[in-house]
Short mmCIF file of C-alpha atoms in Angstrom, two decimals:
data_model
loop_
_atom_site.label_atom_id
_atom_site.label_comp_id
_atom_site.label_asym_id
_atom_site.label_seq_id
_atom_site.Cartn_x
_atom_site.Cartn_y
_atom_site.Cartn_z
CA MET A 101 55.87 26.43 4.64
CA SER A 102 55.08 22.37 4.44
CA LYS A 103 51.23 21.67 4.94
CA VAL A 104 49.73 23.13 7.48
CA ARG A 105 48.01 20.81 9.79
CA VAL A 106 46.71 22.44 13.01
CA ARG A 107 44.16 20.93 15.53
CA TYR A 108 41.16 21.71 18.28
CA ALA A 109 41.36 19.29 21.49
CA PRO A 110 39.02 19.52 23.71
CA SER A 111 38.45 18.08 26.71
CA PRO A 112 34.47 16.66 27.11
CA THR A 113 34.27 18.19 30.53
CA GLY A 114 31.93 20.78 29.84
CA TYR A 115 30.04 22.75 27.31
CA LEU A 116 31.50 25.22 24.38
CA HIS A 117 32.97 28.12 26.01
CA ILE A 118 33.62 31.55 24.77
CA GLY A 119 37.71 30.76 25.39
CA ASN A 120 37.45 27.54 23.86
CA ALA A 121 35.49 28.74 20.79
CA ARG A 122 38.34 31.39 20.26
CA SER A 123 40.91 28.82 20.39
CA ALA A 124 39.03 26.69 17.49
CA LEU A 125 38.22 29.85 15.25
CA PHE A 126 41.67 30.66 15.34
CA ASN A 127 42.92 27.34 14.30
CA TYR A 128 40.04 27.35 12.03
CA LEU A 129 41.36 30.73 10.29
CA PHE A 130 44.81 29.65 10.41
CA ALA A 131 44.47 26.40 8.67
CA ARG A 132 42.30 28.00 5.84
CA HIS A 133 43.95 31.02 5.53
CA TYR A 134 47.55 28.75 4.51
CA GLY A 135 45.51 26.58 2.44
CA GLY A 136 45.68 23.63 5.42
CA GLU A 137 43.98 21.24 7.18
CA PHE A 138 42.12 21.70 10.64
CA ILE A 139 41.33 18.60 12.92
CA ILE A 140 39.24 18.27 15.76
CA ARG A 141 40.91 15.88 18.36
CA ILE A 142 38.70 14.80 21.64
CA GLU A 143 41.08 14.54 24.75
CA ASP A 144 38.17 12.26 27.02
CA THR A 145 41.10 10.54 29.27
CA ASP A 146 39.28 12.46 32.50
CA LYS A 147 36.63 9.99 33.54
CA ALA A 148 36.13 12.11 36.75
CA ARG A 149 34.89 15.49 35.10
CA HIS A 150 33.75 13.93 31.83
CA VAL A 151 30.46 15.46 30.66
CA ASP A 152 27.94 12.83 28.54
CA GLU A 153 27.09 16.26 26.40
CA GLY A 154 30.63 17.73 26.51
CA GLU A 155 31.39 16.33 23.21
CA SER A 156 28.20 17.07 21.06
CA SER A 157 28.19 20.65 22.71
CA GLN A 158 31.73 20.97 21.48
CA LEU A 159 30.91 19.94 17.64
CA ASN A 160 27.51 21.48 17.14
CA TYR A 161 28.15 24.58 18.59
CA LEU A 162 31.63 24.78 16.42
CA LYS A 163 28.96 23.96 13.05
CA TRP A 164 26.55 26.15 14.52
CA LEU A 165 29.16 29.24 14.79
CA GLY A 166 30.36 28.31 10.68
CA LEU A 167 33.27 26.33 11.30
CA ASP A 168 33.83 23.01 9.19
CA TRP A 169 36.83 20.44 10.02
CA ASP A 170 38.92 17.92 7.53
CA GLU A 171 39.10 15.28 10.18
CA SER A 172 37.35 14.43 13.82
CA VAL A 173 35.01 11.70 15.29
CA ASP A 174 32.67 12.31 12.89
CA VAL A 175 34.00 12.40 9.78
CA GLY A 176 37.12 10.11 9.93
CA GLY A 177 40.22 10.69 8.27
CA GLU A 178 43.73 8.65 8.14
CA PHE A 179 45.32 9.97 11.31
CA GLY A 180 42.34 8.60 13.72
CA PRO A 181 41.07 7.37 15.89
CA TYR A 182 40.26 10.50 17.04
CA ARG A 183 39.66 9.96 20.82
CA GLN A 184 42.13 9.90 22.57
CA SER A 185 40.56 7.04 24.79
CA GLU A 186 41.24 5.26 21.82
CA ARG A 187 44.34 5.78 21.31
CA ASN A 188 46.06 3.59 24.14
CA HIS A 189 47.52 1.50 21.55
CA ILE A 190 48.94 4.10 19.78
CA TYR A 191 51.03 5.63 23.29
CA LYS A 192 51.89 2.17 24.38
CA PRO A 193 55.15 1.65 22.14
CA TYR A 194 56.36 4.79 22.71
CA ILE A 195 56.13 4.45 26.55
CA GLU A 196 57.83 1.20 26.32
CA LYS A 197 60.62 2.55 24.10
CA LEU A 198 61.11 5.09 26.70
CA LEU A 199 61.37 2.33 29.35
CA ALA A 200 64.02 0.40 27.79
CA GLU A 201 66.14 3.35 27.13
CA ASP A 202 66.20 4.26 31.28
CA LYS A 203 64.70 7.56 30.00
CA ALA A 204 61.71 6.88 32.17
CA TYR A 205 61.11 4.83 35.16
CA ARG A 206 58.30 3.46 37.08
CA CYS A 207 57.12 5.21 40.41
CA TYR A 208 55.77 2.86 43.46
CA MET A 209 55.30 5.95 45.54
CA THR A 210 51.50 6.46 47.04
CA ALA A 211 49.16 9.58 47.14
CA GLU A 212 49.93 9.28 50.90
CA GLU A 213 53.72 9.02 50.49
CA LEU A 214 53.97 12.25 47.63
CA GLU A 215 51.45 14.20 49.53
CA GLU A 216 53.32 14.27 52.97
CA GLU A 217 56.68 15.23 50.53
CA ARG A 218 55.11 18.07 49.05
CA GLU A 219 53.84 19.38 52.42
CA THR A 220 57.12 18.82 53.87
CA GLN A 221 58.95 21.07 51.24
CA LEU A 222 56.40 23.70 51.65
CA LYS A 223 57.18 23.73 55.58
CA ASN A 224 61.13 24.07 54.35
CA GLY A 225 59.93 27.08 52.03
CA LYS A 226 60.61 24.84 48.82
CA GLN A 227 59.00 24.61 45.69
CA PRO A 228 57.05 21.49 45.60
CA MET A 229 58.33 18.87 43.04
CA TYR A 230 59.13 15.14 42.89
CA SER A 231 62.17 14.47 44.95
CA GLY A 232 62.87 11.47 42.76
CA LYS A 233 62.96 8.91 45.39
CA HIS A 234 61.83 6.03 43.38
CA ALA A 235 64.41 7.68 40.46
CA ASN A 236 67.45 4.75 41.11
CA LEU A 237 64.94 1.37 42.43
CA SER A 238 66.93 -1.87 42.83
CA LYS A 239 65.37 -5.10 41.19
CA GLU A 240 65.01 -6.07 44.75
CA GLU A 241 63.39 -2.87 45.86
CA GLU A 242 60.99 -3.14 42.82
CA GLU A 243 59.60 -6.42 43.39
CA ALA A 244 59.16 -5.72 46.92
CA PHE A 245 56.86 -3.07 46.41
CA ILE A 246 55.35 -5.36 43.53
CA ALA A 247 54.67 -7.97 46.42
CA GLU A 248 52.69 -5.07 48.68
CA GLY A 249 50.17 -4.58 45.71
CA ARG A 250 51.76 -1.34 44.98
CA GLU A 251 50.67 -0.15 41.09
CA PRO A 252 53.49 2.04 39.83
CA SER A 253 53.02 5.31 37.35
CA ILE A 254 55.56 6.49 35.07
CA ARG A 255 57.58 9.27 35.36
CA ILE A 256 60.02 10.70 32.68
CA ARG A 257 63.63 11.63 33.93
CA VAL A 258 63.95 15.52 33.33
CA PRO A 259 67.33 16.43 32.62
CA LYS A 260 69.07 18.71 34.90
CA ASP A 261 70.67 22.02 34.39
CA LYS A 262 69.03 22.15 30.90
CA THR A 263 66.86 25.11 29.64
CA TYR A 264 64.26 24.29 27.17
CA THR A 265 63.51 27.55 24.22
CA PHE A 266 61.26 27.93 21.90
CA ASN A 267 60.00 31.04 19.20
CA ASP A 268 56.56 31.38 20.05
CA MET A 269 54.22 32.24 17.05
CA VAL A 270 52.77 35.30 19.28
CA LYS A 271 54.99 35.92 22.42
CA GLY A 272 58.98 35.29 20.52
CA GLU A 273 61.37 33.67 22.33
CA LEU A 274 59.99 31.42 25.33
CA SER A 275 62.73 29.79 27.95
CA PHE A 276 62.10 27.38 30.51
CA ASP A 277 64.75 25.91 33.71
CA SER A 278 64.93 21.86 33.81
CA ASN A 279 65.75 21.97 37.73
CA GLY A 280 62.31 23.29 38.40
CA ILE A 281 60.23 21.13 37.00
CA GLY A 282 61.42 17.48 38.63
CA ASP A 283 60.50 14.17 37.04
CA TRP A 284 56.77 14.42 35.77
CA VAL A 285 54.40 11.49 35.59
CA ILE A 286 53.33 10.31 32.11
CA VAL A 287 51.22 7.30 33.09
CA LYS A 288 49.09 7.31 35.75
CA LYS A 289 48.66 4.22 38.01
CA ASP A 290 45.58 3.15 36.36
CA GLY A 291 47.53 3.26 32.61
CA THR A 292 46.09 5.77 31.57
CA PRO A 293 48.70 8.66 29.71
CA THR A 294 48.52 11.74 31.12
CA TYR A 295 47.56 14.70 29.48
CA ASN A 296 51.28 16.33 28.46
CA PHE A 297 52.74 13.00 27.47
CA ALA A 298 49.24 12.01 25.29
CA VAL A 299 48.82 15.42 23.68
CA ALA A 300 52.85 15.15 22.39
CA ILE A 301 52.57 11.57 21.05
CA ASP A 302 49.17 12.60 19.51
CA ASP A 303 50.63 15.89 17.84
CA HIS A 304 53.34 14.20 16.43
CA GLU A 305 51.02 11.01 15.28
CA MET A 306 48.68 13.22 13.46
CA ALA A 307 51.60 15.33 11.63
CA ILE A 308 50.64 18.47 13.49
CA THR A 309 52.67 21.53 12.36
CA HIS A 310 51.43 24.46 14.75
CA VAL A 311 49.76 24.21 18.05
CA LEU A 312 47.89 27.56 18.12
CA ARG A 313 46.64 27.95 21.68
CA GLY A 314 45.59 29.78 24.99
CA ASP A 315 48.53 31.23 27.11
CA ASP A 316 47.52 29.08 29.97
CA HIS A 317 48.97 25.94 28.40
CA ILE A 318 52.31 27.48 28.50
CA SER A 319 53.76 26.24 31.30
CA ASN A 320 52.77 22.61 29.20
CA THR A 321 54.89 23.47 26.79
CA PRO A 322 58.39 22.21 28.40
CA ARG A 323 57.13 19.42 28.96
CA GLN A 324 55.91 18.04 25.78
CA LEU A 325 59.47 19.31 24.29
CA MET A 326 61.12 17.20 26.90
CA VAL A 327 59.11 14.14 25.16
CA TYR A 328 60.05 15.11 21.96
CA GLU A 329 63.60 15.38 22.90
CA ALA A 330 63.38 11.86 24.81
CA LEU A 331 61.91 10.19 21.67
CA GLY A 332 64.15 12.01 19.37
CA LEU A 333 60.61 13.73 17.49
CA GLU A 334 60.46 17.35 15.93
CA PRO A 335 58.21 19.52 17.94
CA PRO A 336 55.12 21.22 16.14
CA GLN A 337 55.64 25.18 16.12
CA PHE A 338 53.89 26.75 19.21
CA GLY A 339 51.75 29.84 19.31
CA HIS A 340 50.38 30.88 22.66
CA MET A 341 47.43 33.55 22.50
CA THR A 342 46.75 35.63 25.18
CA LEU A 343 43.53 35.88 27.44
CA ILE A 344 40.38 37.02 27.59
CA VAL A 345 39.83 39.06 30.42
CA ASN A 346 36.51 40.77 32.01
CA GLU A 347 35.46 44.27 32.83
CA GLU A 348 38.00 44.32 36.01
CA ARG A 349 41.53 43.15 33.24
CA LYS A 350 40.96 39.93 35.08
CA LYS A 351 40.98 36.63 33.36
CA LEU A 352 37.83 35.32 32.20
CA SER A 353 36.06 32.89 34.42
CA LYS A 354 33.25 30.93 34.68
CA ARG A 355 32.39 32.75 38.21
CA ASP A 356 32.16 35.85 36.38
CA SER A 357 28.00 35.84 36.27
CA GLY A 358 27.74 39.58 34.40
CA ILE A 359 29.01 37.31 31.39
CA LEU A 360 27.27 34.57 29.32
CA GLN A 361 29.94 32.27 28.58
CA PHE A 362 28.78 29.40 26.51
CA ILE A 363 27.83 29.77 22.96
CA GLU A 364 24.85 27.73 23.83
CA ASP A 365 23.44 30.70 25.70
CA TYR A 366 23.86 33.18 22.94
CA GLU A 367 22.35 31.27 20.70
CA ALA A 368 19.07 30.54 23.23
CA LEU A 369 18.98 34.72 23.08
CA GLY A 370 18.75 34.77 19.51
CA TYR A 371 21.94 36.22 18.19
CA LEU A 372 23.24 35.51 14.92
CA PRO A 373 26.22 33.10 15.02
CA GLU A 374 28.34 34.98 12.37
CA ALA A 375 28.19 37.91 14.30
CA LEU A 376 29.26 36.31 16.98
CA PHE A 377 32.33 34.89 15.21
CA ASN A 378 32.63 38.14 14.07
CA PHE A 379 33.13 39.05 17.38
CA ILE A 380 34.97 35.95 18.84
CA ALA A 381 37.80 36.70 15.87
CA LEU A 382 38.71 40.09 17.04
CA LEU A 383 39.46 38.79 20.74
CA GLY A 384 43.15 39.24 20.56
CA TRP A 385 43.50 39.48 17.33
CA THR A 386 43.31 43.03 14.54
CA PRO A 387 42.77 43.11 10.76
CA GLY A 388 44.38 46.51 10.88
CA GLY A 389 42.41 49.64 10.18
CA GLU A 390 39.36 51.08 11.57
CA GLU A 391 36.74 48.14 10.01
CA GLU A 392 35.22 45.87 12.20
CA LEU A 393 32.66 43.48 10.12
CA PHE A 394 34.09 40.85 7.95
CA THR A 395 32.60 38.19 6.64
CA LYS A 396 34.37 34.60 7.39
CA GLU A 397 35.89 34.95 4.06
CA GLU A 398 37.12 38.00 4.34
CA PHE A 399 38.51 36.78 7.96
CA ILE A 400 39.81 33.59 6.03
CA GLU A 401 42.22 36.10 3.53
CA LEU A 402 43.59 38.47 6.46
CA PHE A 403 44.37 36.00 9.42
CA THR A 404 47.80 35.95 9.85
CA GLU A 405 49.49 34.90 12.77
CA GLU A 406 51.48 38.17 13.41
CA ARG A 407 48.48 40.18 14.09
CA LEU A 408 47.86 38.10 17.21
CA SER A 409 47.94 40.36 19.88
CA LYS A 410 50.62 40.28 22.68
CA SER A 411 47.91 42.30 24.90
CA PRO A 412 44.84 40.25 26.50
CA ALA A 413 41.68 40.20 25.01
CA PHE A 414 38.83 42.23 26.90
CA PHE A 415 35.50 40.63 26.08
CA ASP A 416 33.26 43.95 25.81
CA LYS A 417 29.48 43.22 26.20
CA VAL A 418 28.45 46.32 24.59
CA LYS A 419 30.53 45.77 21.70
CA LEU A 420 29.38 42.67 21.00
CA GLU A 421 25.64 43.51 20.92
CA TRP A 422 26.80 46.20 18.94
CA VAL A 423 28.27 44.16 16.69
CA ASN A 424 25.11 41.47 16.49
CA ASN A 425 22.88 44.74 16.02
CA GLN A 426 24.43 45.43 12.97
CA TYR A 427 23.70 41.85 11.66
CA MET A 428 20.49 42.13 12.26
CA LYS A 429 19.83 45.08 10.65
CA GLN A 430 21.11 43.46 7.40
CA LYS A 431 19.36 40.47 8.01
CA ASP A 432 16.21 39.61 6.37
CA ILE A 433 13.32 40.23 7.68
CA ASP A 434 11.72 36.83 7.66
CA LYS A 435 14.95 35.25 9.30
CA VAL A 436 14.95 37.77 11.97
CA PHE A 437 11.19 37.25 12.67
CA GLU A 438 12.25 33.26 12.25
CA LEU A 439 14.21 33.78 15.73
CA ALA A 440 12.21 36.67 17.12
CA LEU A 441 8.73 34.96 17.39
CA PRO A 442 9.47 31.98 20.07
CA PHE A 443 10.40 34.54 22.44
CA LEU A 444 6.95 36.45 21.40
CA VAL A 445 4.93 33.42 22.03
CA GLU A 446 6.88 32.49 25.39
CA ALA A 447 6.47 35.84 26.74
CA GLY A 448 2.43 35.24 25.85
CA ARG A 449 2.43 38.13 23.46
CA VAL A 450 1.49 35.68 20.38
CA LYS A 451 -0.74 32.47 20.55
CA GLU A 452 1.30 29.30 19.53
CA ASP A 453 -1.48 28.98 16.85
CA ALA A 454 -2.09 32.25 15.78
CA SER A 455 -3.98 32.87 12.74
CA GLU A 456 -2.24 33.96 9.32
CA GLU A 457 -3.36 37.73 9.88
CA GLU A 458 -1.64 37.62 13.53
CA LEU A 459 1.62 36.25 12.71
CA GLU A 460 1.76 38.97 9.92
CA TRP A 461 0.98 41.83 12.67
CA ALA A 462 3.56 40.04 14.55
CA LYS A 463 6.08 40.36 11.50
CA SER A 464 5.49 43.73 11.24
CA LEU A 465 6.13 44.38 15.04
CA VAL A 466 9.24 42.97 14.60
CA GLN A 467 10.36 44.81 11.96
CA LEU A 468 9.90 47.62 13.46
CA TYR A 469 12.20 47.01 15.97
CA GLN A 470 14.84 45.20 13.66
CA PRO A 471 17.03 48.03 13.36
CA GLN A 472 17.25 48.21 17.24
CA MET A 473 17.53 44.94 18.45
CA SER A 474 20.97 43.73 19.48
CA TYR A 475 19.54 40.19 19.65
CA ALA A 476 16.38 38.26 19.16
CA ALA A 477 15.10 38.27 22.77
CA GLU A 478 14.74 41.95 23.05
CA ILE A 479 11.40 42.05 21.40
CA VAL A 480 9.62 41.53 23.87
CA GLU A 481 11.10 44.30 26.12
CA LEU A 482 11.46 46.55 23.11
CA SER A 483 7.55 45.87 22.15
CA GLU A 484 6.54 46.06 25.74
CA GLN A 485 4.19 49.45 25.01
CA PHE A 486 1.89 46.95 22.49
CA PHE A 487 0.87 44.71 24.94
CA LYS A 488 0.05 47.16 27.98
CA GLU A 489 -3.61 47.98 28.89
CA ASP A 490 -2.56 50.98 30.38
CA VAL A 491 0.42 53.18 29.69
CA SER A 492 2.84 54.40 32.93
CA TYR A 493 5.20 57.57 32.53
CA ASP A 494 8.51 58.11 34.12
CA GLU A 495 9.53 61.22 35.21
CA ALA A 496 11.36 62.17 31.85
CA ALA A 497 8.06 61.32 30.11
CA LYS A 498 5.77 63.56 32.65
CA GLU A 499 8.44 66.22 32.27
CA VAL A 500 7.20 66.04 28.49
CA LEU A 501 3.64 66.07 29.01
CA ALA A 502 3.75 69.39 30.98
CA GLY A 503 4.95 70.77 28.02
CA GLU A 504 2.40 74.23 27.61
CA GLN A 505 1.46 73.35 24.34
CA VAL A 506 0.44 70.02 25.39
CA PRO A 507 -3.12 70.35 25.90
CA GLU A 508 -3.55 72.54 22.56
CA LEU A 509 -1.72 69.47 20.56
CA MET A 510 -3.30 66.45 22.05
CA ASP A 511 -6.74 68.10 21.77
CA ALA A 512 -5.81 69.11 17.63
CA LEU A 513 -4.24 64.97 17.31
CA LYS A 514 -7.38 63.51 18.66
CA ALA A 515 -9.60 65.03 16.40
CA THR A 516 -7.25 64.59 13.46
CA PHE A 517 -6.41 60.88 14.15
CA ALA A 518 -10.27 60.37 14.49
CA ASN A 519 -11.27 61.37 11.27
CA LEU A 520 -8.66 59.17 9.56
CA GLU A 521 -10.68 56.43 8.05
CA ASP A 522 -7.62 54.43 6.90
CA PHE A 523 -4.85 54.00 9.97
CA THR A 524 -2.08 53.44 7.92
CA ALA A 525 1.35 54.91 8.72
CA ASP A 526 1.75 56.98 5.56
CA ASN A 527 -1.85 58.64 6.26
CA ILE A 528 -0.31 59.19 9.95
CA LYS A 529 2.59 60.90 9.13
CA LYS A 530 0.17 63.38 6.67
CA ALA A 531 -2.19 63.64 9.73
CA ILE A 532 0.88 64.59 11.94
CA LYS A 533 2.06 67.11 9.40
CA SER A 534 -1.56 68.68 9.10
CA VAL A 535 -1.74 69.16 13.41
CA GLN A 536 1.89 71.54 12.63
CA LYS A 537 0.18 73.50 10.38
CA GLU A 538 -2.99 73.77 12.49
CA THR A 539 -1.15 74.36 15.85
CA GLY A 540 2.17 76.14 14.90
CA ILE A 541 3.70 73.42 17.09
CA LYS A 542 6.30 71.76 15.28
CA GLY A 543 9.97 69.66 15.86
CA LYS A 544 10.52 67.87 19.43
CA ASN A 545 7.45 70.19 20.38
CA LEU A 546 5.45 68.11 18.23
CA PHE A 547 7.17 64.61 17.78
CA MET A 548 7.86 64.10 22.01
CA PRO A 549 4.45 64.98 23.26
CA ILE A 550 3.08 62.54 20.59
CA ARG A 551 5.17 59.83 20.93
CA VAL A 552 5.14 59.98 24.43
CA ALA A 553 1.01 59.93 25.07
CA THR A 554 0.46 57.38 22.96
CA THR A 555 3.78 54.85 23.61
CA GLY A 556 4.63 56.33 27.51
CA GLU A 557 8.36 56.23 25.90
CA THR A 558 10.50 59.22 25.34
CA ARG A 559 12.28 57.13 22.07
CA GLY A 560 11.25 54.15 20.10
CA PRO A 561 11.08 53.33 16.71
CA GLU A 562 9.57 55.17 13.63
CA LEU A 563 6.51 56.77 14.94
CA PRO A 564 4.08 56.35 12.36
CA ASN A 565 4.63 53.07 12.07
CA ALA A 566 4.55 52.34 15.73
CA LEU A 567 1.33 53.82 15.69
CA GLU A 568 -0.10 52.08 12.62
CA LEU A 569 0.86 48.61 14.75
CA LEU A 570 -1.03 50.42 18.10
CA SER A 571 -4.19 50.78 15.99
CA LYS A 572 -6.42 53.82 16.01
CA GLU A 573 -8.27 52.49 18.81
CA THR A 574 -5.35 51.95 21.11
CA VAL A 575 -3.48 55.06 20.31
CA LEU A 576 -7.46 57.30 20.84
CA ALA A 577 -8.09 55.63 23.88
CA ARG A 578 -4.30 57.08 25.28
CA ILE A 579 -4.60 60.49 24.33
CA GLU A 580 -7.78 60.83 25.90
CA ASN A 581 -6.31 59.83 28.84
CA VAL A 582 -3.92 62.41 28.81
CA ILE A 583 -6.21 64.57 27.79
CA GLN A 584 -8.19 64.01 30.90
CA SER A 585 -5.09 63.90 33.38
CA LEU A 586 -3.55 67.54 32.12
#
């Protein structure tokens, strides 16, 4: 294999989306696996949909995910410029060559005329495509249109009765009939090259060897092959990744409100970038075996195009939370606390000007819930019991407190805890064992009522640690409230 050069070429018409991130990530892994080069090219010719922060979102959040690149707008490179809007001088000679060889021509049809033609075709049950009405204008006809003040677009001549076939890296051999396409525009009336023309030229000029992209681009491939053929250029090898689908197994859409789809949303919730990298890398690619957690370096070593899936990739929100939780559990507590603290501050749980002692308490709280946290923002909901004046009990909790031995247990617990001078987790653990010996109550009948009475919850973190953080006064007050209600 010659030196691999791949590109990720986003349009800055929005922020970095999960689907775009996957395209970038797979190209990155492919390049790094084969010791090649990964290029980011900005395709910014869609002025109507341009978003000012679109380019920076793409680059900043790809960096946040852990990707780096060899050439782009921010690092330069010998194949620049890396913005399509700055490459018109590169496209111009190719356009002139096609016109000179009569492989392209100027079309003066207005938008109204084209729409009328399209409606007529639909009315007659035909597939809408350009009829070729201006494909063979005489010099006099052209001059007449120019005199009217018409601005032409430029269309490529599509060969008749030709089959375009290519071997897709993911899907195998694919074929397209040229008769269903029609002469298409390569340069708009305002002089801007269209996507399929500019992409083909850019990939050639930048020596791109492989194009790995979503399969919504499959229909673009024959048009790009036409450009390569007309200019006598060698096309890159194409590979089209399967769609990402939602819970209804439909294409992931920006209208799917139940799924966060922009990378910045995950950063805002306190997800770990390496966990998101791991999750996205498994959307349409499999490493083989049962293992699902890998470092970036392991992904680079394992990644090959042969393992790209032919089936749609299911976006499993539960699995994403599980993956992030695995990373959260292994993360240094200082980093987890750094992620979680802003959420506690925003919720009013920790003061912005908290003292060292208050911050240490908050850090212990985060550490208590670290094994349970799927993402940092969850700390607010998980730790709610520590910030309640009064504990409320749901039906499951009330059922636990209705147990026959609960009154005896609460009385013994209150007396034992009241005598504890140093209310630490170790001492609390010993005190609970003491209550067990005194009452003969053990197992679930011992621990569940204690947890429910002191926290209002039927499940949670390590009980002695939680009680220490709640404080002796709070714990005793909650036990007394339960005794009074029995």
